[in-house]
mmCIF file of C-alpha atoms in Angstrom:
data_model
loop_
_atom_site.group_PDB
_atom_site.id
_atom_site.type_symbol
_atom_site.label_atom_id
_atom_site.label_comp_id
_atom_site.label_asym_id
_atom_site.label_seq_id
_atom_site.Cartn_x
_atom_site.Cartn_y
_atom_site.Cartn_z
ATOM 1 C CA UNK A 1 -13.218 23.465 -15.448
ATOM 2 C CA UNK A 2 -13.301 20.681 -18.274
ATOM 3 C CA UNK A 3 -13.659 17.105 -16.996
ATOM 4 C CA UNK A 4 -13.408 13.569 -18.859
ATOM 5 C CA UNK A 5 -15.163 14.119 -21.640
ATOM 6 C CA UNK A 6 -16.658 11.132 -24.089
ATOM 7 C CA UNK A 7 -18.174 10.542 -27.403
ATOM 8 C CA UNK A 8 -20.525 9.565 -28.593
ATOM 9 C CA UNK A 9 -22.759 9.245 -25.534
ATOM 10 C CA UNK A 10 -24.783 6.588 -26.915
ATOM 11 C CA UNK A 11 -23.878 4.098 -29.889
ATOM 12 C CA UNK A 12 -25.788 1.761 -31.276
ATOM 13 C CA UNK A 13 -24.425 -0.702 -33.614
ATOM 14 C CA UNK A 14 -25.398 -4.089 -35.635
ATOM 15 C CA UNK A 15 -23.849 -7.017 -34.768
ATOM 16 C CA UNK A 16 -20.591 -7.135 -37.089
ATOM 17 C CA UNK A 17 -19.896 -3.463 -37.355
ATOM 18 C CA UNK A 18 -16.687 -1.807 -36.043
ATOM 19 C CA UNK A 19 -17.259 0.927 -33.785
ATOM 20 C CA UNK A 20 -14.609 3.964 -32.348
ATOM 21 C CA UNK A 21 -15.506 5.158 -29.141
ATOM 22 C CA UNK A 22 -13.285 7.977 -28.062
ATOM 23 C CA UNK A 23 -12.269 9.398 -24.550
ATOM 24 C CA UNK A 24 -10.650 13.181 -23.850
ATOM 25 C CA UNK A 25 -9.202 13.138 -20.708
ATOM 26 C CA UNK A 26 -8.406 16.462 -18.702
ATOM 27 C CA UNK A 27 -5.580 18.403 -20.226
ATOM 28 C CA UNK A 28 -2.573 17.534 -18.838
ATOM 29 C CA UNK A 29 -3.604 13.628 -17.393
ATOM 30 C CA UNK A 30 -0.412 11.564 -17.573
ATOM 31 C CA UNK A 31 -2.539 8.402 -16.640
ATOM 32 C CA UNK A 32 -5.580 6.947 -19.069
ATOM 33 C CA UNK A 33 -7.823 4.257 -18.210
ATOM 34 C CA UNK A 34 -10.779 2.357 -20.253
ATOM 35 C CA UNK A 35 -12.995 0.835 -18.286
ATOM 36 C CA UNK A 36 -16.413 -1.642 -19.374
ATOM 37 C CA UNK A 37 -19.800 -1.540 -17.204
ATOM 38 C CA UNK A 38 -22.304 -4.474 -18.298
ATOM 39 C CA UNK A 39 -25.582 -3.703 -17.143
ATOM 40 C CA UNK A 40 -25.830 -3.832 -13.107
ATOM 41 C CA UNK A 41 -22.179 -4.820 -12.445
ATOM 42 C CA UNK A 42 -19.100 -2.627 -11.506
ATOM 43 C CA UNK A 43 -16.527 -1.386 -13.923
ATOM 44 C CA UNK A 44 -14.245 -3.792 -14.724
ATOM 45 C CA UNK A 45 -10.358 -2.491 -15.952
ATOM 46 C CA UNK A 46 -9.682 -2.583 -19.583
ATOM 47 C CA UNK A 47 -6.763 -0.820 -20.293
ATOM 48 C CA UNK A 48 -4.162 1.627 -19.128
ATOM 49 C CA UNK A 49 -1.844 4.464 -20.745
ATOM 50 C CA UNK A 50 0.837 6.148 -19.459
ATOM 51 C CA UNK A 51 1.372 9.437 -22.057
ATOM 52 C CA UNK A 52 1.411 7.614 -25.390
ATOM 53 C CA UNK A 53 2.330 4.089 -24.165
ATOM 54 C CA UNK A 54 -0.117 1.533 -23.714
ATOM 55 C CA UNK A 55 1.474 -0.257 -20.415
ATOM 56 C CA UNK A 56 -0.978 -2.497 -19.785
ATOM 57 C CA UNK A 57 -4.051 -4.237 -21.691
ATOM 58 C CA UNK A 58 -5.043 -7.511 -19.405
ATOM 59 C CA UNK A 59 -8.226 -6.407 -19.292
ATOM 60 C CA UNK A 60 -9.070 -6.519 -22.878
ATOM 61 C CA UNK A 61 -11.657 -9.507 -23.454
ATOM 62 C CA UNK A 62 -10.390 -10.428 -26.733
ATOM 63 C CA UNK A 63 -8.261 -9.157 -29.865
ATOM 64 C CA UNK A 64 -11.302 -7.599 -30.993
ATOM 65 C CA UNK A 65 -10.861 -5.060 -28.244
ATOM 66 C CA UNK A 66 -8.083 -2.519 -29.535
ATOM 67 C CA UNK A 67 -7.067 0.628 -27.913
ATOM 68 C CA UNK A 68 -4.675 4.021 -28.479
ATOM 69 C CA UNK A 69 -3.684 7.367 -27.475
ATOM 70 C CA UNK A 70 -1.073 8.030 -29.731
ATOM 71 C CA UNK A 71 -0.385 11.790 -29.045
ATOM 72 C CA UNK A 72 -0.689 11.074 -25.297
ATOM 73 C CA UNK A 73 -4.017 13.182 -25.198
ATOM 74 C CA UNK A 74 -6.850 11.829 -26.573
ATOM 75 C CA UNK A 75 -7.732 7.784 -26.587
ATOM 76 C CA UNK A 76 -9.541 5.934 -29.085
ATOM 77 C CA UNK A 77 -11.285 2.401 -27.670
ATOM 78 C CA UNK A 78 -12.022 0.483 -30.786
ATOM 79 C CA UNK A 79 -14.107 -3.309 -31.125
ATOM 80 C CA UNK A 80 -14.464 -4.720 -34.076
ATOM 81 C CA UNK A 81 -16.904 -6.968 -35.482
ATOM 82 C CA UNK A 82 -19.444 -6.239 -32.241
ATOM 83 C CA UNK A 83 -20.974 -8.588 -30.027
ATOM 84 C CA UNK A 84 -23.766 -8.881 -28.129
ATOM 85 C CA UNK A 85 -21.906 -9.470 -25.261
ATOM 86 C CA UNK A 86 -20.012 -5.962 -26.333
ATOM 87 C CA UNK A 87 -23.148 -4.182 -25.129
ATOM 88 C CA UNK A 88 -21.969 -1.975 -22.049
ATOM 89 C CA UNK A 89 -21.254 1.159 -21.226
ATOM 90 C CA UNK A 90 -17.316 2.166 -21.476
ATOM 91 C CA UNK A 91 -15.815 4.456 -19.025
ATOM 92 C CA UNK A 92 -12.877 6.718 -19.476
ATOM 93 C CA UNK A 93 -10.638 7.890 -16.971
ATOM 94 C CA UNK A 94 -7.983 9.782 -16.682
ATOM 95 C CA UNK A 95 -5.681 10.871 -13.624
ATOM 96 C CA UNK A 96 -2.773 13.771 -13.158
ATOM 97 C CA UNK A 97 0.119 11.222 -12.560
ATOM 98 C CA UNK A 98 1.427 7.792 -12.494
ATOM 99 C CA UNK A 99 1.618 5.412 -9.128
ATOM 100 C CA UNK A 100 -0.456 4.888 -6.098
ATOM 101 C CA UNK A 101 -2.564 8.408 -4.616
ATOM 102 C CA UNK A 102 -3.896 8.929 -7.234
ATOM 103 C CA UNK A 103 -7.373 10.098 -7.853
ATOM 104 C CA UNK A 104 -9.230 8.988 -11.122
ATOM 105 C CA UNK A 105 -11.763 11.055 -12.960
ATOM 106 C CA UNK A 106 -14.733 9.727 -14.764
ATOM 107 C CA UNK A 107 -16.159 10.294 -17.932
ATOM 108 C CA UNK A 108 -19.913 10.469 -18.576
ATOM 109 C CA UNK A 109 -19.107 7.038 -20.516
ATOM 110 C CA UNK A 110 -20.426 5.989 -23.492
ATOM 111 C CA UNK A 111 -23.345 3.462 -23.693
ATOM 112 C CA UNK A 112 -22.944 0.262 -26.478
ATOM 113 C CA UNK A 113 -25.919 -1.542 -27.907
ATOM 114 C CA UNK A 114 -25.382 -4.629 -30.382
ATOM 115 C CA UNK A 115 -28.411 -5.554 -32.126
ATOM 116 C CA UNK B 1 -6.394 -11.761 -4.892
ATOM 117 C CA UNK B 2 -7.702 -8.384 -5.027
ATOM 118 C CA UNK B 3 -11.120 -8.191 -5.229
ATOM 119 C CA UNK B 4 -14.193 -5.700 -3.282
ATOM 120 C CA UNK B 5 -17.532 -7.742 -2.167
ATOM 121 C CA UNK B 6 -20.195 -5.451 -1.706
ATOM 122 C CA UNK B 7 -23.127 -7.520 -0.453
ATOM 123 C CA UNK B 8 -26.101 -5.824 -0.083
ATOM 124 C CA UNK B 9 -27.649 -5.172 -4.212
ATOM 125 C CA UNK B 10 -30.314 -2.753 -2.844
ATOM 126 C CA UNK B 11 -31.093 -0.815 0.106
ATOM 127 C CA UNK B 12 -34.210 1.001 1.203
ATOM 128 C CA UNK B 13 -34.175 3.698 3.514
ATOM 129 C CA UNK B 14 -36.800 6.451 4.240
ATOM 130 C CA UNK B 15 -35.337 10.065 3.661
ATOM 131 C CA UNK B 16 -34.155 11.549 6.948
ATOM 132 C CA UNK B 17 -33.001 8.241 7.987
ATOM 133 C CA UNK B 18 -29.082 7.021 8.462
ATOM 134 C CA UNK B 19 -27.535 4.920 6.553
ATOM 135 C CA UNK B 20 -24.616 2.448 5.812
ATOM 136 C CA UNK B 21 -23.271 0.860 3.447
ATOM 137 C CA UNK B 22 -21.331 -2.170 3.594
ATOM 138 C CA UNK B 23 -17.762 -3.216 1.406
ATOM 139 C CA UNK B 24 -15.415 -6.005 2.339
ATOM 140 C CA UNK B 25 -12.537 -6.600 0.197
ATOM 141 C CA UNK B 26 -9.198 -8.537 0.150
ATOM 142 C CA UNK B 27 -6.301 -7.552 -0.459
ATOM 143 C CA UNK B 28 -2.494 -8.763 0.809
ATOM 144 C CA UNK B 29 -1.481 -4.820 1.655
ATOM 145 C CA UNK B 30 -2.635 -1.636 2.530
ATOM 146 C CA UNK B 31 -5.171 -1.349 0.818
ATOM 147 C CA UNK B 32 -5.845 2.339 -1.008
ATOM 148 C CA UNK B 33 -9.981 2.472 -0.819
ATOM 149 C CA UNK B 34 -12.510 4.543 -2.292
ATOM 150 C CA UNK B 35 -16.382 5.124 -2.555
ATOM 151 C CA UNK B 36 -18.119 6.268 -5.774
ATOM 152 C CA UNK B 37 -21.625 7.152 -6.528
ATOM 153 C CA UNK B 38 -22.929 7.048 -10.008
ATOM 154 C CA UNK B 39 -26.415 8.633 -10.943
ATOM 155 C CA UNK B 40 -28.174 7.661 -13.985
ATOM 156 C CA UNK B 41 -26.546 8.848 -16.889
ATOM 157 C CA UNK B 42 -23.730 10.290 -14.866
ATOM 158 C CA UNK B 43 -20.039 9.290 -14.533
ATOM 159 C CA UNK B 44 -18.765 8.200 -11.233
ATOM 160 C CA UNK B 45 -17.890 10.955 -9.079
ATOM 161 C CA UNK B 46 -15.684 10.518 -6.070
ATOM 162 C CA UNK B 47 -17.211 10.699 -2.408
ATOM 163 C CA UNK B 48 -14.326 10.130 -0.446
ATOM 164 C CA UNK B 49 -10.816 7.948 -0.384
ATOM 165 C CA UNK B 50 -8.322 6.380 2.316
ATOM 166 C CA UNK B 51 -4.793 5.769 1.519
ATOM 167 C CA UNK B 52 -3.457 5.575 5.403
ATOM 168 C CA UNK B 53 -4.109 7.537 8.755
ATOM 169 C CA UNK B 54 -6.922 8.454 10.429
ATOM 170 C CA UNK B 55 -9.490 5.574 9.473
ATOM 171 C CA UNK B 56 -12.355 7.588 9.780
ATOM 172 C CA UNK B 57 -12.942 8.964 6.197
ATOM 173 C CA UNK B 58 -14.982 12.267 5.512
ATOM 174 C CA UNK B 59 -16.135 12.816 2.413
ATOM 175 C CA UNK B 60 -18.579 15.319 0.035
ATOM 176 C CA UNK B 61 -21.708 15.502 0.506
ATOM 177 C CA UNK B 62 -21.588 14.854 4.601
ATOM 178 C CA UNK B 63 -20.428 10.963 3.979
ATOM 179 C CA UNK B 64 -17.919 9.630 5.976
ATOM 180 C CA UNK B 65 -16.203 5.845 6.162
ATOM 181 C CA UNK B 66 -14.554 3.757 8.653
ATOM 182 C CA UNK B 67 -11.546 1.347 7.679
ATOM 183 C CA UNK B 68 -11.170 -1.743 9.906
ATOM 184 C CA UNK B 69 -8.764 -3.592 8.995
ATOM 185 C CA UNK B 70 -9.639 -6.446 11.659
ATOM 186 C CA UNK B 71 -12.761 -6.897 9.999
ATOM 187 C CA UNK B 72 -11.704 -6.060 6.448
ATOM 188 C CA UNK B 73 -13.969 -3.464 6.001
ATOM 189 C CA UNK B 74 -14.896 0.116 4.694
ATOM 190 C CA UNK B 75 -18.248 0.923 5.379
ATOM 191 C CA UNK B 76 -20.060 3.710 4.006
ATOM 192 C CA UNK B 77 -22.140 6.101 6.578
ATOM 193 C CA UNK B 78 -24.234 8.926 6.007
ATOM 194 C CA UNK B 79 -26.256 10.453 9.180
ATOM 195 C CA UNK B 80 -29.530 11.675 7.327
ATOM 196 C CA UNK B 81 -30.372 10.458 3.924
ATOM 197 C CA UNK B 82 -32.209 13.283 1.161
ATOM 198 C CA UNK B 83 -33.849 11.727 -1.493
ATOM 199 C CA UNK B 84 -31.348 13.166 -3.765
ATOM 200 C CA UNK B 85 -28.782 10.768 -2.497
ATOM 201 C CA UNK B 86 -30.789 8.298 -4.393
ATOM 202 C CA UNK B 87 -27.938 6.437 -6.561
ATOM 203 C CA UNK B 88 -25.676 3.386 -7.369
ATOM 204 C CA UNK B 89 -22.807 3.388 -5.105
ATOM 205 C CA UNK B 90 -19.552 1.350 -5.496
ATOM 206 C CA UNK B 91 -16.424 0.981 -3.277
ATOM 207 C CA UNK B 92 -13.037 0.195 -5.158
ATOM 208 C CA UNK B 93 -9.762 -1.111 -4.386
ATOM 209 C CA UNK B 94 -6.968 0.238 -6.064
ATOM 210 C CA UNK B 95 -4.729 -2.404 -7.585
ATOM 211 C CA UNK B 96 -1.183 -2.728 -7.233
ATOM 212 C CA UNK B 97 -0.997 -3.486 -10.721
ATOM 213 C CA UNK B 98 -2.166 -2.394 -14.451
ATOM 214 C CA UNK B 99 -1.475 1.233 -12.750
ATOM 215 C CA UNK B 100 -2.989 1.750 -10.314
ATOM 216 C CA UNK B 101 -6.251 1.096 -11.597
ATOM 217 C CA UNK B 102 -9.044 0.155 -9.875
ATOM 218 C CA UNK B 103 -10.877 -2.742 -8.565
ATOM 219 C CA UNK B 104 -14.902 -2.407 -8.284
ATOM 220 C CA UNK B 105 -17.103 -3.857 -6.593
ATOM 221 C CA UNK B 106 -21.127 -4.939 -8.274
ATOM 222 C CA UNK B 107 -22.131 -1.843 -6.362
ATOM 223 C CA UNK B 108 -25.434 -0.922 -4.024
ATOM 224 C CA UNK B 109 -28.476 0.474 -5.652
ATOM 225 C CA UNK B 110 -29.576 3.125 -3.068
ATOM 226 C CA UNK B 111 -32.970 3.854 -2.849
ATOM 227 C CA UNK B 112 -35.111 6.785 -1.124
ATOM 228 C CA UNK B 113 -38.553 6.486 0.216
ATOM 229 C CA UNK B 114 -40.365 9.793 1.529
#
């Protein structure tokens, strides 16, 4: 069946540009999660959704960082005006329900470079 | 706090050979644990979980873990390495916050020597 899926799968932008980086999570996913990798570290949390509502974006490193899912489907991770420190690769992923038990399911992610 | 140490970067085994993994973490709870393994260019995929029970863990791909909760641990075994296990591995915590999402650790870079 279809998992995570994300595009692009690589991105490659100039320091200053906006980039959209989008997520589709399994059909059906209540829970959405964004996730950033920097090169040889863990994921680290970015943001979650619950349907349509964005219930929690701690993890965001700075208003540059903006996210939505606004049908409760699909998610859109946007940065604007890219850093070099931006360059990582974002993970989506998305889970069945809400609360604790919960398995999560990765996307392929998408890999940032800012020149 | 709720954080994962995983403390060895790299390991070296020769195929055939076992192996284990280490992960501490800390965590004022239960804690709900998992192991990953990401190959390059892949997505994490799940190897096994523990939410409560049993604390011997089997997972895909004939791994298995062992939650001590004395020592604060959930260490990641495999009995015979193939070369194709060959991969970044990372044990998580899931939080009890942000919902449910999870904690990583820097991960284990697994490698495979014939």
């Amino acid at each position: 069946g279809a998992g995570v899926s994300q595009s692009p799968r690589y991105k490659v932008a100039k320091r200053g540009q906006d980039v959209a980086l989008r997520c589709d999570p399994i059909s059906g996913h209540v829970s959405l999660f964004w996730y950033q990798q920097a090169l040889g570290q863990g994921p680290e949390f970015l943001t979650y959704f619950q349907n349509e509502a964005q219930l929690d974006k701690s993890g965001l490193p700075s208003d540059r960082f903006f996210a939505e899912r606004p049908e409760g489907s699909v998610s859109t991770l946007k940065i604007q005006r890219t850093q070099q420190e931006d360059s990582a690769v974002y993970l989506c992923a998305s889970s069945p329900l809400t609360g604790a038990y919960n398995e999560q399911f990765f996307g392929p992610g998408t890999r940032l470079t800012v020149l | 706090a709720q954080s994962v140490t995983q403390p060895d970067i790299h390991i070296t085994v020769s195929e055939g050979a076992s192996l284990e993994l280490r992960c501490n973490y800390s965590y004022g709870a239960t804690p709900y644990l998992f192991w990953y393994v990401q190959s390059p260019g892949q997505g994490l995929q799940l190897l096994l979980k523990y939410f409560s029970g049993d604390t011997l863990v089997q997972g895909i791909k004939g791994f298995e873990a062992e939650f001590k909760r004395s020592q604060s641990s959930f260490n990641l075994r495999k009995p015979s390495v193939h070369w194709s296990d060959a991969a970044e591995y990372f044990c998580a915590l899931q939080r009890g916050d942000s919902g449910y999402a999870l904690n990583f650790g820097k991960g284990t870079s697994l490698l495979v020597t014939p």
